[in-house]
Coordinates of C-alpha atoms in Angstrom, one line a residue:
Chain A
M1 CA -32.4 9.8 3.7
L2 CA -29.2 8.8 4.4
F3 CA -26.9 6.4 2.5
L4 CA -26.1 3.6 5.2
D5 CA -26.1 0.2 3.1
T6 CA -22.1 0.0 3.3
P7 CA -21.0 -3.7 4.0
N8 CA -18.6 -2.3 6.4
T9 CA -20.9 -1.0 8.7
T10 CA -24.3 -2.7 10.4
A11 CA -27.2 -0.9 9.3
P12 CA -28.1 1.3 12.3
H13 CA -31.9 2.6 12.9
L14 CA -32.9 5.3 10.6
Y15 CA -34.6 7.9 12.9
Y16 CA -34.1 10.8 15.0
N17 CA -32.4 9.8 17.6
F18 CA -33.6 11.5 20.8
C19 CA -31.5 10.2 23.6
S20 CA -33.3 9.5 27.1
N21 CA -30.3 9.5 28.8
S22 CA -29.7 12.7 30.5
H23 CA -25.9 12.3 30.0
I24 CA -26.0 11.6 26.7
L25 CA -28.0 15.1 26.2
L26 CA -25.5 16.7 28.3
L27 CA -22.8 15.1 26.0
S28 CA -24.9 16.2 22.9
S29 CA -25.3 19.7 23.7
M30 CA -21.3 20.3 24.6
A31 CA -20.7 18.5 21.4
G32 CA -23.1 21.0 19.7
A33 CA -20.9 23.8 20.6
L34 CA -18.0 21.4 19.7
L35 CA -19.0 20.6 16.4
R36 CA -19.9 24.4 15.5
L37 CA -16.4 25.5 16.7
N38 CA -14.6 22.6 14.8
G39 CA -16.4 23.4 12.0
S40 CA -15.0 26.9 11.2
A41 CA -11.4 25.9 13.2
L42 CA -11.0 22.0 10.9
P43 CA -11.5 23.5 7.6
R44 CA -11.0 21.0 4.9
S45 CA -8.6 23.7 2.8
T46 CA -5.8 22.9 0.8
A47 CA -3.4 25.0 2.7
R48 CA -0.1 23.5 4.0
R49 CA 0.7 23.3 7.6
P50 CA 4.2 22.3 9.1
C51 CA 2.7 19.1 10.8
P52 CA -1.1 18.2 12.0
S53 CA -2.4 19.5 15.8
L54 CA -5.7 20.8 16.6
P55 CA -7.5 23.8 16.0
H56 CA -5.6 26.5 17.9
R57 CA -8.4 29.0 18.2
P58 CA -9.7 29.3 21.7
I59 CA -12.6 27.6 22.7
A60 CA -15.4 27.5 25.9
V61 CA -13.2 26.9 28.8
T62 CA -15.6 23.5 29.5
M63 CA -14.1 22.0 26.5
S64 CA -10.4 22.5 27.9
Q65 CA -10.1 19.1 29.2
N66 CA -11.6 17.1 26.4
Q67 CA -9.5 19.5 23.4
S68 CA -6.2 18.8 25.3
Y69 CA -7.3 15.0 25.1
W70 CA -7.3 15.3 21.2
A71 CA -4.3 17.5 21.0
S72 CA -1.9 15.2 23.7
I73 CA -3.4 12.4 20.9
N74 CA -2.5 13.8 18.0
A75 CA 1.0 15.2 19.5
E76 CA 2.1 11.8 20.0
I77 CA 1.0 10.5 16.4
D78 CA 3.3 13.4 15.0
A79 CA 6.2 12.4 17.6
H80 CA 5.7 9.0 16.2
L81 CA 5.5 9.8 12.5
K82 CA 8.6 12.5 12.7
Q83 CA 10.8 9.7 14.3
A84 CA 9.6 7.1 11.2
I85 CA 10.2 9.6 8.9
P86 CA 13.6 10.9 9.5
L87 CA 15.6 13.2 7.3
R88 CA 17.7 10.2 5.9
P89 CA 19.3 8.7 2.6
P90 CA 18.1 8.9 0.0
L91 CA 16.9 12.3 1.2
E92 CA 15.5 13.0 -2.5
V93 CA 13.1 10.5 -1.6
F94 CA 12.8 11.2 2.6
E95 CA 12.5 14.6 2.3
P96 CA 9.4 14.9 0.0
M97 CA 8.0 12.2 1.7
H98 CA 8.5 14.2 4.9
H99 CA 6.9 17.4 3.1
L100 CA 3.8 15.4 2.0
A101 CA 2.8 13.5 5.3
F102 CA 2.4 16.4 7.0
A103 CA 1.0 19.1 4.2
A104 CA -1.9 17.2 3.8
P105 CA -4.8 19.2 5.9
Q106 CA -6.0 18.1 9.2
N107 CA -8.1 14.5 9.4
N108 CA -8.5 13.4 13.0
A109 CA -9.6 10.0 12.1
P110 CA -5.9 8.6 13.3
A111 CA -7.0 10.4 16.4
L112 CA -9.6 8.8 16.9
C113 CA -8.4 5.4 16.2
V114 CA -6.2 6.1 19.4
A115 CA -9.3 7.5 21.4
A116 CA -11.1 4.4 20.9
C117 CA -8.6 1.8 21.8
E118 CA -8.2 4.1 24.8
L119 CA -12.8 3.6 25.4
V120 CA -12.2 -0.4 25.4
G121 CA -9.3 0.1 27.4
G122 CA -5.8 -0.5 25.9
R123 CA -3.2 1.6 26.1
R124 CA -2.4 4.7 24.1
D125 CA 0.4 2.9 22.3
Q126 CA -1.3 0.0 21.3
A127 CA -2.9 2.4 18.5
T128 CA 0.0 4.6 17.6
A129 CA 1.1 3.1 14.8
A130 CA -1.8 2.4 13.1
A131 CA -2.6 6.2 13.7
S132 CA 0.8 7.0 12.4
A133 CA -0.2 4.5 9.2
L134 CA -3.9 6.1 8.8
H135 CA -2.3 9.2 8.5
L136 CA 0.5 8.3 5.9
M137 CA -2.5 7.0 3.7
Y138 CA -4.6 9.7 3.9
A139 CA -1.7 12.1 3.1
A140 CA -0.4 10.0 -0.2
S141 CA -4.4 10.0 -0.8
F142 CA -4.7 13.5 -0.8
A143 CA -1.2 14.2 -2.6
H144 CA -2.6 12.3 -5.4
E145 CA -6.0 13.8 -5.6
Q146 CA -3.8 17.4 -6.7
L147 CA -1.5 15.9 -9.1
P148 CA -2.0 17.7 -12.1
L149 CA -3.0 15.1 -14.9
T150 CA -3.3 15.7 -18.8
D151 CA -7.0 15.2 -18.3
R152 CA -7.8 17.0 -15.7
P153 CA -7.6 21.1 -15.0
R154 CA -4.2 21.6 -12.3
P155 CA -5.3 22.2 -9.0
T156 CA -4.9 25.1 -7.5
T157 CA -2.9 23.9 -4.8
Q158 CA 0.4 25.4 -4.6
H159 CA 2.8 22.1 -5.4
A160 CA 6.3 21.7 -3.7
Y161 CA 7.8 19.1 -6.5
G162 CA 6.9 18.6 -10.0
P163 CA 4.1 15.7 -10.7
N164 CA 6.1 13.3 -11.3
I165 CA 7.6 13.2 -7.3
E166 CA 4.4 14.1 -6.2
L167 CA 3.0 10.9 -8.4
L168 CA 6.4 8.6 -7.1
I169 CA 6.8 10.0 -3.1
P170 CA 2.7 8.9 -2.0
D171 CA 3.5 5.7 -4.1
G172 CA 5.9 4.9 -1.6
M173 CA 4.1 6.7 1.8
T174 CA 1.4 3.6 1.1
P175 CA 3.5 1.0 1.3
F176 CA 5.3 2.7 4.4
G177 CA 2.1 3.1 6.5
F178 CA 1.4 -0.8 6.2
E179 CA 5.3 -1.4 7.3
L180 CA 4.7 0.7 10.4
L181 CA 1.8 -0.7 11.3
A182 CA 3.2 -4.7 10.6
K183 CA 6.4 -4.0 12.8
S184 CA 4.5 -2.8 15.6
G185 CA 3.3 -6.5 16.0
D186 CA 5.1 -7.8 19.0
P187 CA 5.2 -11.2 20.1
A188 CA 5.4 -10.5 23.8
Q189 CA 2.2 -9.0 23.2
N190 CA 0.8 -11.9 20.8
N191 CA -0.9 -9.0 19.0
S192 CA -0.3 -10.2 15.4
G193 CA -4.0 -11.6 15.0
R194 CA -4.9 -8.2 15.8
I195 CA -2.0 -6.1 13.3
L196 CA -3.4 -8.1 10.1
R197 CA -7.2 -7.8 11.1
V198 CA -6.4 -3.9 11.3
T199 CA -4.5 -4.3 8.3
I200 CA -7.0 -5.8 6.0
E201 CA -9.2 -3.4 7.6
I202 CA -7.2 -0.2 6.4
A203 CA -6.5 -2.0 3.0
R204 CA -10.4 -2.0 2.2
T205 CA -10.9 1.0 3.5
M206 CA -8.1 3.2 0.7
G207 CA -8.9 0.7 -1.6
S208 CA -11.6 -0.1 -4.3
Q209 CA -13.9 -0.2 -2.1
G210 CA -13.5 2.4 0.0
M211 CA -11.6 5.5 -0.5
V212 CA -10.5 4.8 -4.3
D213 CA -14.4 4.5 -4.9
G214 CA -15.2 7.6 -3.0
Q215 CA -12.4 9.5 -5.7
Y216 CA -13.8 8.1 -8.9
H217 CA -17.3 8.7 -8.1
E218 CA -16.3 12.1 -7.2
L219 CA -14.7 13.1 -11.1
D220 CA -18.8 12.5 -11.9
R221 CA -19.9 15.4 -9.2
P222 CA -23.4 16.5 -10.8
Q223 CA -22.9 20.1 -11.9
S224 CA -26.1 21.0 -9.2
D225 CA -25.0 19.7 -5.7
D226 CA -27.4 17.2 -4.6
I227 CA -27.6 16.6 -0.8
G228 CA -27.9 12.8 -1.7
W229 CA -24.9 12.6 -3.6
I230 CA -23.0 14.9 -0.8
E231 CA -23.8 12.3 1.9
H232 CA -22.9 9.2 -0.4
M233 CA -19.2 11.0 -0.7
S234 CA -18.8 11.4 2.1
K235 CA -20.2 8.4 3.7
K236 CA -17.2 6.7 0.8
K237 CA -14.8 9.0 2.0
E238 CA -14.9 10.5 5.1
G239 CA -17.3 8.2 6.6
G240 CA -15.5 5.1 6.2
F241 CA -11.9 6.7 6.6
Y242 CA -13.3 7.4 10.6
A243 CA -15.2 4.8 10.6
C244 CA -12.1 2.7 9.6
G245 CA -10.0 4.5 12.5
A246 CA -12.6 4.0 15.1
A247 CA -12.5 0.1 14.4
C248 CA -9.1 -0.1 14.0
G249 CA -8.3 1.3 17.7
A250 CA -11.1 -1.2 19.3
I251 CA -9.4 -3.9 17.8
L252 CA -6.0 -2.9 19.0
G253 CA -7.6 -1.8 22.0
G254 CA -9.1 -5.7 22.5
G255 CA -12.7 -4.7 22.0
S256 CA -15.4 -7.1 21.8
E257 CA -17.2 -7.6 18.4
E258 CA -20.1 -5.4 19.6
E259 CA -17.6 -2.4 20.5
I260 CA -15.8 -3.2 17.9
E261 CA -18.9 -2.3 15.2
K262 CA -20.4 0.3 17.8
L263 CA -17.5 2.1 17.3
R264 CA -17.2 1.5 13.8
R265 CA -20.7 3.0 13.2
F266 CA -19.6 6.2 15.8
G267 CA -16.5 6.8 13.3
L268 CA -19.0 6.6 10.0
Y269 CA -21.5 9.7 11.8
V270 CA -18.4 11.3 12.5
G271 CA -16.4 11.3 9.7
M272 CA -19.8 12.0 7.2
I273 CA -20.5 14.5 9.2
Q274 CA -16.7 16.1 8.5
G275 CA -17.2 15.6 5.0
M276 CA -20.5 17.1 4.6
L277 CA -19.1 20.4 6.4
H278 CA -15.8 20.7 5.1
G279 CA -15.9 18.6 1.6
V280 CA -17.5 19.4 -1.2
G281 CA -20.8 21.3 -1.5
R282 CA -20.5 22.2 2.1
K283 CA -22.8 25.3 1.4
E284 CA -25.9 23.4 0.4
K285 CA -28.9 23.6 2.0
G286 CA -30.6 21.1 4.2
L287 CA -26.9 20.0 5.4
A288 CA -28.2 21.2 9.1
K289 CA -31.0 19.3 9.6
V290 CA -28.8 15.5 8.0
V291 CA -25.5 16.9 10.4
E292 CA -28.0 17.2 13.3
E293 CA -29.2 13.5 12.6
L294 CA -25.8 11.9 12.0
R295 CA -24.7 13.6 15.5
N296 CA -27.8 12.0 17.3
L297 CA -26.8 8.7 15.9
A298 CA -23.1 8.9 16.4
L299 CA -24.2 9.4 20.3
K300 CA -26.0 7.2 20.3
E301 CA -23.7 4.5 20.1
L302 CA -21.8 5.7 22.5
E303 CA -24.6 5.1 25.3
E304 CA -23.3 1.6 26.5
F305 CA -19.9 2.6 27.1
K306 CA -18.3 3.7 30.4
G307 CA -15.7 5.3 32.0
G308 CA -14.2 8.9 31.7
K309 CA -13.5 8.4 28.1
V310 CA -16.7 8.3 27.1
E311 CA -17.0 12.4 27.0
A312 CA -13.8 13.0 25.5
I313 CA -14.3 10.4 22.5
A314 CA -18.0 11.7 22.6
S315 CA -16.2 15.5 22.2
F316 CA -15.3 14.4 18.9
V317 CA -18.9 15.5 17.0
Chain B
M1 CA 32.5 -3.3 -10.4
L2 CA 29.0 -4.3 -8.9
F3 CA 26.9 -2.5 -6.8
L4 CA 26.5 -4.8 -4.1
D5 CA 25.8 -2.6 -0.8
T6 CA 22.0 -2.4 -0.2
P7 CA 21.1 -2.9 3.5
N8 CA 19.0 -5.7 2.4
T9 CA 21.5 -7.7 1.2
T10 CA 24.0 -9.5 3.2
A11 CA 27.1 -8.3 0.6
P12 CA 29.0 -11.4 -1.3
H13 CA 32.3 -11.5 -2.1
L14 CA 32.6 -9.8 -5.7
Y15 CA 34.7 -12.1 -7.8
Y16 CA 34.3 -13.8 -10.9
N17 CA 33.0 -17.4 -9.1
F18 CA 34.4 -20.2 -11.1
C19 CA 31.8 -23.0 -9.0
S20 CA 34.3 -26.1 -8.3
N21 CA 31.1 -28.2 -7.7
S22 CA 30.2 -30.0 -11.0
H23 CA 26.6 -30.5 -10.1
I24 CA 26.2 -26.5 -10.6
L25 CA 28.9 -26.6 -13.1
L26 CA 26.2 -28.5 -14.7
L27 CA 23.3 -26.3 -13.6
S28 CA 25.1 -23.4 -14.7
S29 CA 25.6 -24.6 -18.4
M30 CA 21.9 -25.9 -18.5
A31 CA 21.2 -22.6 -16.8
G32 CA 23.0 -20.6 -20.0
A33 CA 20.8 -21.9 -22.4
L34 CA 18.1 -20.9 -20.8
L35 CA 19.2 -17.4 -19.8
R36 CA 19.6 -17.0 -23.8
L37 CA 16.0 -18.5 -24.7
N38 CA 14.9 -16.5 -21.7
G39 CA 16.7 -13.4 -22.6
S40 CA 14.5 -13.2 -26.1
A41 CA 11.3 -14.6 -25.1
L42 CA 10.6 -12.6 -21.4
P43 CA 11.3 -9.1 -23.6
R44 CA 10.9 -6.7 -20.9
S45 CA 8.4 -4.8 -23.8
T46 CA 4.9 -2.8 -22.8
A47 CA 2.7 -4.6 -25.0
R48 CA -0.4 -5.8 -23.3
R49 CA -1.1 -9.4 -22.9
P50 CA -4.2 -10.9 -21.3
C51 CA -2.2 -12.8 -18.4
P52 CA 0.8 -14.0 -17.6
S53 CA 2.8 -16.8 -18.7
L54 CA 5.6 -18.3 -19.4
P55 CA 7.0 -17.8 -23.0
H56 CA 5.2 -19.7 -25.5
R57 CA 8.3 -19.9 -27.8
P58 CA 9.6 -24.1 -27.9
I59 CA 12.8 -24.5 -26.2
A60 CA 15.5 -27.4 -25.4
V61 CA 13.6 -30.7 -24.4
T62 CA 16.2 -30.8 -21.4
M63 CA 14.6 -28.0 -20.1
S64 CA 11.0 -29.1 -20.7
Q65 CA 10.3 -30.4 -16.9
N66 CA 11.9 -27.0 -15.6
Q67 CA 9.4 -25.0 -17.6
S68 CA 6.5 -26.9 -16.5
Y69 CA 7.2 -26.4 -13.3
W70 CA 7.5 -22.2 -14.0
A71 CA 4.2 -22.7 -15.9
S72 CA 2.3 -24.0 -13.4
I73 CA 3.6 -21.7 -10.4
N74 CA 2.6 -19.7 -12.9
A75 CA -0.8 -20.5 -13.8
E76 CA -1.5 -20.7 -9.7
I77 CA -1.0 -17.3 -8.9
D78 CA -2.6 -16.4 -12.3
A79 CA -5.7 -18.2 -10.9
H80 CA -5.5 -17.1 -7.6
L81 CA -5.5 -13.4 -8.6
K82 CA -8.4 -13.7 -11.3
Q83 CA -10.4 -15.3 -8.3
A84 CA -9.4 -12.3 -6.1
I85 CA -10.1 -9.8 -8.2
P86 CA -13.7 -11.0 -10.1
L87 CA -15.7 -8.5 -11.8
R88 CA -18.1 -7.2 -9.3
P89 CA -19.4 -4.1 -8.2
P90 CA -18.0 -1.3 -8.0
L91 CA -17.7 -3.0 -11.5
E92 CA -16.7 0.9 -12.5
V93 CA -13.7 -0.1 -10.1
F94 CA -12.7 -3.5 -10.7
E95 CA -12.8 -4.2 -14.6
P96 CA -9.5 -1.5 -14.6
M97 CA -8.5 -3.3 -11.9
H98 CA -8.7 -6.3 -13.3
H99 CA -7.2 -5.2 -16.6
L100 CA -4.4 -3.3 -15.3
A101 CA -3.5 -6.5 -13.0
F102 CA -2.7 -8.3 -16.2
A103 CA -1.6 -5.3 -18.0
A104 CA 1.9 -5.5 -16.8
P105 CA 4.6 -7.1 -19.0
Q106 CA 5.7 -10.2 -17.6
N107 CA 7.3 -10.6 -14.4
N108 CA 8.6 -13.6 -12.7
A109 CA 9.5 -13.0 -9.3
P110 CA 6.3 -13.7 -8.0
A111 CA 6.9 -17.4 -9.5
L112 CA 10.4 -17.6 -7.9
C113 CA 8.5 -16.4 -4.4
V114 CA 6.3 -19.8 -4.8
A115 CA 9.8 -21.7 -6.0
A116 CA 11.5 -20.5 -2.8
C117 CA 9.1 -21.8 -0.6
E118 CA 9.0 -24.8 -1.9
L119 CA 12.9 -25.2 -2.0
V120 CA 13.2 -24.7 1.6
G121 CA 10.7 -27.1 2.2
G122 CA 6.9 -25.5 2.4
R123 CA 4.4 -26.1 0.5
R124 CA 3.2 -24.3 -2.7
D125 CA -0.2 -22.7 -1.2
Q126 CA 1.6 -21.4 1.6
A127 CA 3.2 -19.0 -0.7
T128 CA 0.3 -18.3 -3.3
A129 CA -1.1 -14.7 -1.7
A130 CA 2.4 -13.2 -1.2
A131 CA 3.2 -13.8 -5.1
S132 CA -0.4 -12.7 -5.4
A133 CA 0.5 -9.5 -3.7
L134 CA 3.6 -8.7 -5.5
H135 CA 2.6 -9.4 -8.7
L136 CA -0.2 -6.5 -8.0
M137 CA 2.0 -4.5 -6.4
Y138 CA 4.7 -4.8 -9.5
A139 CA 1.2 -4.3 -11.6
A140 CA 0.0 -0.9 -10.1
S141 CA 4.1 0.9 -10.3
F142 CA 4.0 0.0 -13.9
A143 CA 0.6 1.5 -14.5
H144 CA 2.1 4.7 -12.6
E145 CA 5.4 4.5 -14.5
Q146 CA 3.2 5.0 -17.8
L147 CA 1.0 7.7 -16.8
P148 CA 1.2 11.0 -18.6
L149 CA 1.9 13.4 -16.8
T150 CA 2.1 17.5 -17.5
D151 CA 5.8 17.7 -16.7
R152 CA 7.2 14.2 -18.7
P153 CA 6.5 13.3 -22.6
R154 CA 3.2 11.1 -22.7
P155 CA 4.7 7.4 -22.9
T156 CA 4.5 5.5 -25.9
T157 CA 2.2 3.0 -24.2
Q158 CA -1.4 2.6 -25.3
H159 CA -3.8 3.3 -22.6
A160 CA -7.0 1.9 -22.1
Y161 CA -8.0 4.3 -19.5
G162 CA -7.7 8.2 -18.8
P163 CA -5.0 9.1 -16.1
N164 CA -7.8 10.0 -13.7
I165 CA -8.6 6.1 -13.8
E166 CA -4.9 4.8 -14.3
L167 CA -3.5 7.0 -11.0
L168 CA -6.3 6.1 -9.0
I169 CA -7.2 2.5 -9.8
P170 CA -3.4 1.4 -9.0
D171 CA -3.7 3.1 -5.6
G172 CA -6.0 0.8 -4.8
M173 CA -4.0 -1.8 -6.1
T174 CA -0.9 -2.0 -3.8
P175 CA -3.6 -1.6 -0.8
F176 CA -5.5 -4.8 -2.4
G177 CA -2.2 -6.4 -2.9
F178 CA -1.2 -5.9 1.2
E179 CA -5.2 -7.2 1.9
L180 CA -4.3 -10.1 0.2
L181 CA -1.4 -10.8 2.1
A182 CA -3.2 -10.3 5.4
K183 CA -6.1 -12.6 4.9
S184 CA -3.9 -15.6 4.1
G185 CA -3.2 -15.3 7.9
D186 CA -4.2 -18.4 9.5
P187 CA -4.6 -18.8 13.0
A188 CA -4.5 -22.7 12.3
Q189 CA -1.0 -22.9 10.6
N190 CA 0.3 -19.8 13.5
N191 CA 1.8 -18.3 10.3
S192 CA 0.9 -14.7 11.7
G193 CA 4.4 -13.8 12.3
R194 CA 5.4 -14.4 9.1
I195 CA 2.8 -13.0 7.6
L196 CA 3.6 -9.8 9.3
R197 CA 7.6 -10.1 8.4
V198 CA 6.6 -10.6 4.7
T199 CA 5.0 -7.9 5.1
I200 CA 7.3 -5.6 6.1
E201 CA 9.5 -7.3 3.2
I202 CA 7.3 -6.6 0.9
A203 CA 6.4 -2.8 1.9
R204 CA 10.0 -2.1 1.9
T205 CA 10.4 -3.1 -1.6
M206 CA 7.8 -1.5 -3.1
G207 CA 8.7 1.6 -1.0
S208 CA 11.3 4.8 -0.4
Q209 CA 14.3 2.3 -0.3
G210 CA 13.6 0.3 -2.9
M211 CA 11.2 0.3 -6.2
V212 CA 10.3 3.6 -5.6
D213 CA 14.2 5.3 -5.1
G214 CA 14.5 3.2 -8.3
Q215 CA 12.3 4.8 -10.0
Y216 CA 13.5 8.4 -8.6
H217 CA 16.8 8.1 -10.0
E218 CA 15.6 6.6 -13.2
L219 CA 14.1 10.0 -14.3
D220 CA 17.6 11.2 -14.0
R221 CA 19.3 8.7 -16.7
P222 CA 22.1 9.7 -18.0
Q223 CA 23.1 11.0 -21.6
S224 CA 25.0 8.1 -22.6
D225 CA 23.8 4.7 -21.2
D226 CA 26.7 4.3 -18.4
I227 CA 27.2 0.2 -17.5
G228 CA 27.2 1.6 -13.7
W229 CA 24.1 3.6 -13.8
I230 CA 22.3 0.0 -15.6
E231 CA 23.6 -1.8 -12.7
H232 CA 22.5 0.2 -10.1
M233 CA 19.1 0.5 -11.7
S234 CA 18.8 -3.0 -12.0
K235 CA 19.3 -3.1 -8.5
K236 CA 17.4 -1.2 -7.4
K237 CA 13.9 -2.3 -9.3
E238 CA 14.5 -5.4 -10.9
G239 CA 16.9 -7.0 -8.4
G240 CA 14.9 -5.8 -5.1
F241 CA 12.1 -7.2 -5.9
Y242 CA 13.2 -10.5 -7.1
A243 CA 15.0 -10.4 -4.2
C244 CA 12.3 -9.7 -2.2
G245 CA 10.4 -12.3 -3.5
A246 CA 12.9 -15.1 -3.2
A247 CA 13.3 -13.9 0.6
C248 CA 9.6 -14.0 1.0
G249 CA 9.3 -17.2 -0.1
A250 CA 11.7 -19.1 1.8
I251 CA 10.2 -16.7 5.0
L252 CA 6.5 -18.3 4.1
G253 CA 7.8 -22.0 3.4
G254 CA 9.8 -21.9 6.7
G255 CA 13.4 -21.8 6.2
S256 CA 16.3 -21.1 7.9
E257 CA 17.5 -17.4 8.3
E258 CA 20.5 -18.8 6.7
E259 CA 18.6 -20.0 3.5
I260 CA 16.3 -16.9 3.5
E261 CA 19.4 -14.9 3.0
K262 CA 21.1 -17.5 0.3
L263 CA 17.8 -17.1 -1.8
R264 CA 17.7 -13.4 -0.7
R265 CA 20.8 -12.8 -2.9
F266 CA 20.2 -15.7 -5.4
G267 CA 17.0 -13.3 -6.2
L268 CA 19.3 -10.2 -6.4
Y269 CA 21.3 -11.3 -9.0
V270 CA 18.4 -13.2 -11.1
G271 CA 16.6 -9.9 -10.6
M272 CA 19.8 -7.6 -12.0
I273 CA 19.8 -9.8 -14.5
Q274 CA 16.1 -9.7 -15.8
G275 CA 17.1 -5.8 -15.5
M276 CA 20.4 -5.3 -17.2
L277 CA 19.0 -8.1 -20.2
H278 CA 15.2 -6.5 -20.9
G279 CA 15.0 -3.4 -19.0
V280 CA 16.9 0.0 -19.8
G281 CA 20.0 0.2 -21.8
R282 CA 20.1 -3.5 -22.7
K283 CA 22.2 -2.5 -25.7
E284 CA 25.0 -1.5 -23.4
K285 CA 28.6 -3.0 -24.4
G286 CA 30.2 -5.0 -21.4
L287 CA 27.2 -5.7 -20.4
A288 CA 27.6 -9.8 -21.2
K289 CA 30.4 -10.2 -18.9
V290 CA 28.6 -8.8 -16.0
V291 CA 25.4 -11.2 -16.8
E292 CA 28.2 -13.8 -16.5
E293 CA 29.2 -12.8 -13.7
L294 CA 26.2 -12.1 -12.0
R295 CA 24.6 -15.4 -13.2
N296 CA 27.6 -17.1 -11.7
L297 CA 27.2 -15.3 -7.9
A298 CA 23.6 -16.2 -8.4
L299 CA 24.4 -20.4 -8.9
K300 CA 27.0 -20.1 -6.2
E301 CA 24.1 -19.1 -3.6
L302 CA 22.3 -22.7 -4.5
E303 CA 25.1 -24.8 -3.9
E304 CA 24.2 -26.1 -0.7
F305 CA 20.7 -26.7 -0.9
K306 CA 19.7 -30.7 -1.2
G307 CA 16.7 -32.1 -3.6
G308 CA 15.0 -31.9 -6.7
K309 CA 13.6 -28.5 -6.6
V310 CA 17.4 -27.4 -6.7
E311 CA 17.7 -27.9 -10.5
A312 CA 13.9 -26.5 -11.5
I313 CA 14.6 -23.2 -9.3
A314 CA 18.7 -22.8 -10.9
S315 CA 16.5 -22.7 -14.4
F316 CA 15.3 -19.5 -13.5
V317 CA 19.1 -18.0 -14.0

C-alpha cells in the first residue's frame, strides 16, 4: 500500500499502471535500464565528493543523449553555486559553507527542477537559481543530520569541522538559498509572483510538514524495517523534495496548473524510488514490486506532455 | 572607536553628535529616561516567557503613550504568530515549534519593523508578516545557540526538549518565516517586488555575513572583555538584526531610499545599544560613554522625519 495522502500532492489512482501508449512503454523499458544503473551509481552514501556530478559509470550507448542532458544541467547548477559562494571574506564562514555545500551526497531534485522548467517550455536559466537554492537547503539539511549531539551516537561520517561550525554554517546556508531565489526576481521578466510562489513551495518542503517532519519520524525508526515505514519516510523526505523540485521548475517555466500538478506527482514518485533504493532499509524484501509500481505511476504522469524533452525527463526514473 | 564599516549600512560621521534641533534634544532627553528603564526591564536573559511582551515595570507617566504604542505592536505580532503556528498536526512538530517560537528572550527588532513602516506612512498590516518572520528566525537562532554540542559545554538553559528536537525544529522555523513573508505578497497590493527585496534583506541578516558571522566570532570571545570586541559583536548580531527590521519596515511601508537608509542606521544604533547593554560583556567599563554616543547618532537619523510617530519611534532608544 502506497502512502499518498500528502496535502502537497493530488492523490493519484492507486493501481498498477500498464501503459497503453507505446511511446511510454518504450520509455518505461529504457528507464528500467537506467534505474538499475542509477541504483548502483547514485548511492545515498555519506562519502564526500568535491562537487555534484552525474554518475561516472559507463552506461548503454542508447542512454548517452539523456545522460549528457542531466550532466549539462548539473554542470550549470554547479557553476551557479560556485559563483554564488566564492571564497570571499569572512573566509572562516565562506570556506566551510563552500565545503558543506558540495559535501552532501548526490541529489537530483535540483536537476529535476530545471528539467521540469524546460519540459513546460521555459528556459533553463529561469530555474537555475531555484535549483541552486534547493541544492543548498538539501546540503544544509544533510549537514545537520550528521551533527554529533549529546543524545545521539556520533554519526560515522568524517567531519571536516567541529560541531559548532557544522551547526552554524548550515544555519546560514538556508537563508542564503532563499536569497539566491529572491534575487532571481526580475522586473523585466515580471516573475516576482512566480518567485514568491516557489519560495512558499520550498519553505513548506524544507519545513515542519516536509523534511523536518520526515527527519523527526526517522528518529522513531522501527527495529525491524517495515516496508510501510520505508515508503512513508521516502515520501516525506526524498519524495517531497523531488516533488517540490519538479513543481517549482514547472511554475518558473510558466506551466499550467495541470502541468505543475502532474510534474509534482512525477517528482514524488521519482523521489520515493530514490529514497527507497538508496535511503534507509534499502535491503527490504518486497521493495522491487513497490518501486516498479511507483515507476509506472511516474511515467503515467508524463503521458500528455509533448516534445523532445519528454524522453529526457522520463529517463530520470 | 565605533565599528561602522558594515556593507549594509552607510557609514555615518564618527563624532559626538550634539544635536542643535531642540525637538531632538527633547526626544534625546526623554529617550535617556526610557533607555535607563529599558536597560533594566529588557534584560537579555535566557529565561522563558510564554509570549513576548513589553516590559511590565511601571514607567514614568509621560512615557505611557509610547509604551502603549510598542505594546500594541507587540500584541499584533504575537497574535499573528499564534495564528500562524496553531497546534495542528503533526503535533510532535508544531508543539515544540510553538514553544520555541515564544521561548526566546525579548527582542524588539520585529516591533521596530512595524514602527518604521508606520513612520514612512505605511499601514501596520503591511509589515506584520515580515515582523513575525523576523521573530521566528531570531527564536530559531536563539534555540540553536542553546543547543548542547559535544564540543561545547552544555549551556545553563533549561531545555524543554532533547537536543535532536531542538536542532530539528528551528531548522523548520527559518523556512516557515520565509513562507509567512512570501505569503504576504498580494497581487492586489502589487507588493511582490517589495516582499522579494525584504526577503533578501532578512536572508542576508540571518546568514553568513550577518548573524552567523557574529555567532561564529562569538566563539572566539577574548578572555578579558574588550570594549572593541563587544561593539563589534553587538553590531554584527543585535545591530544588524535591528537595522534589518527597521529597513524592512521602511521598504514595506513605501519609504524613499533615503528614509530606508536613515531607518537602517537608526536600527543599527538601537540594536548595538541593546546588544551592549544586555548582551555579552555588559559590565564592561566605558560602556556608558559608547552607548550615549550611539544614542545621539540614532536620534540624529530621525531629525528629518515628520509626524506624530517620530516621538514614538524615538522612545525606542
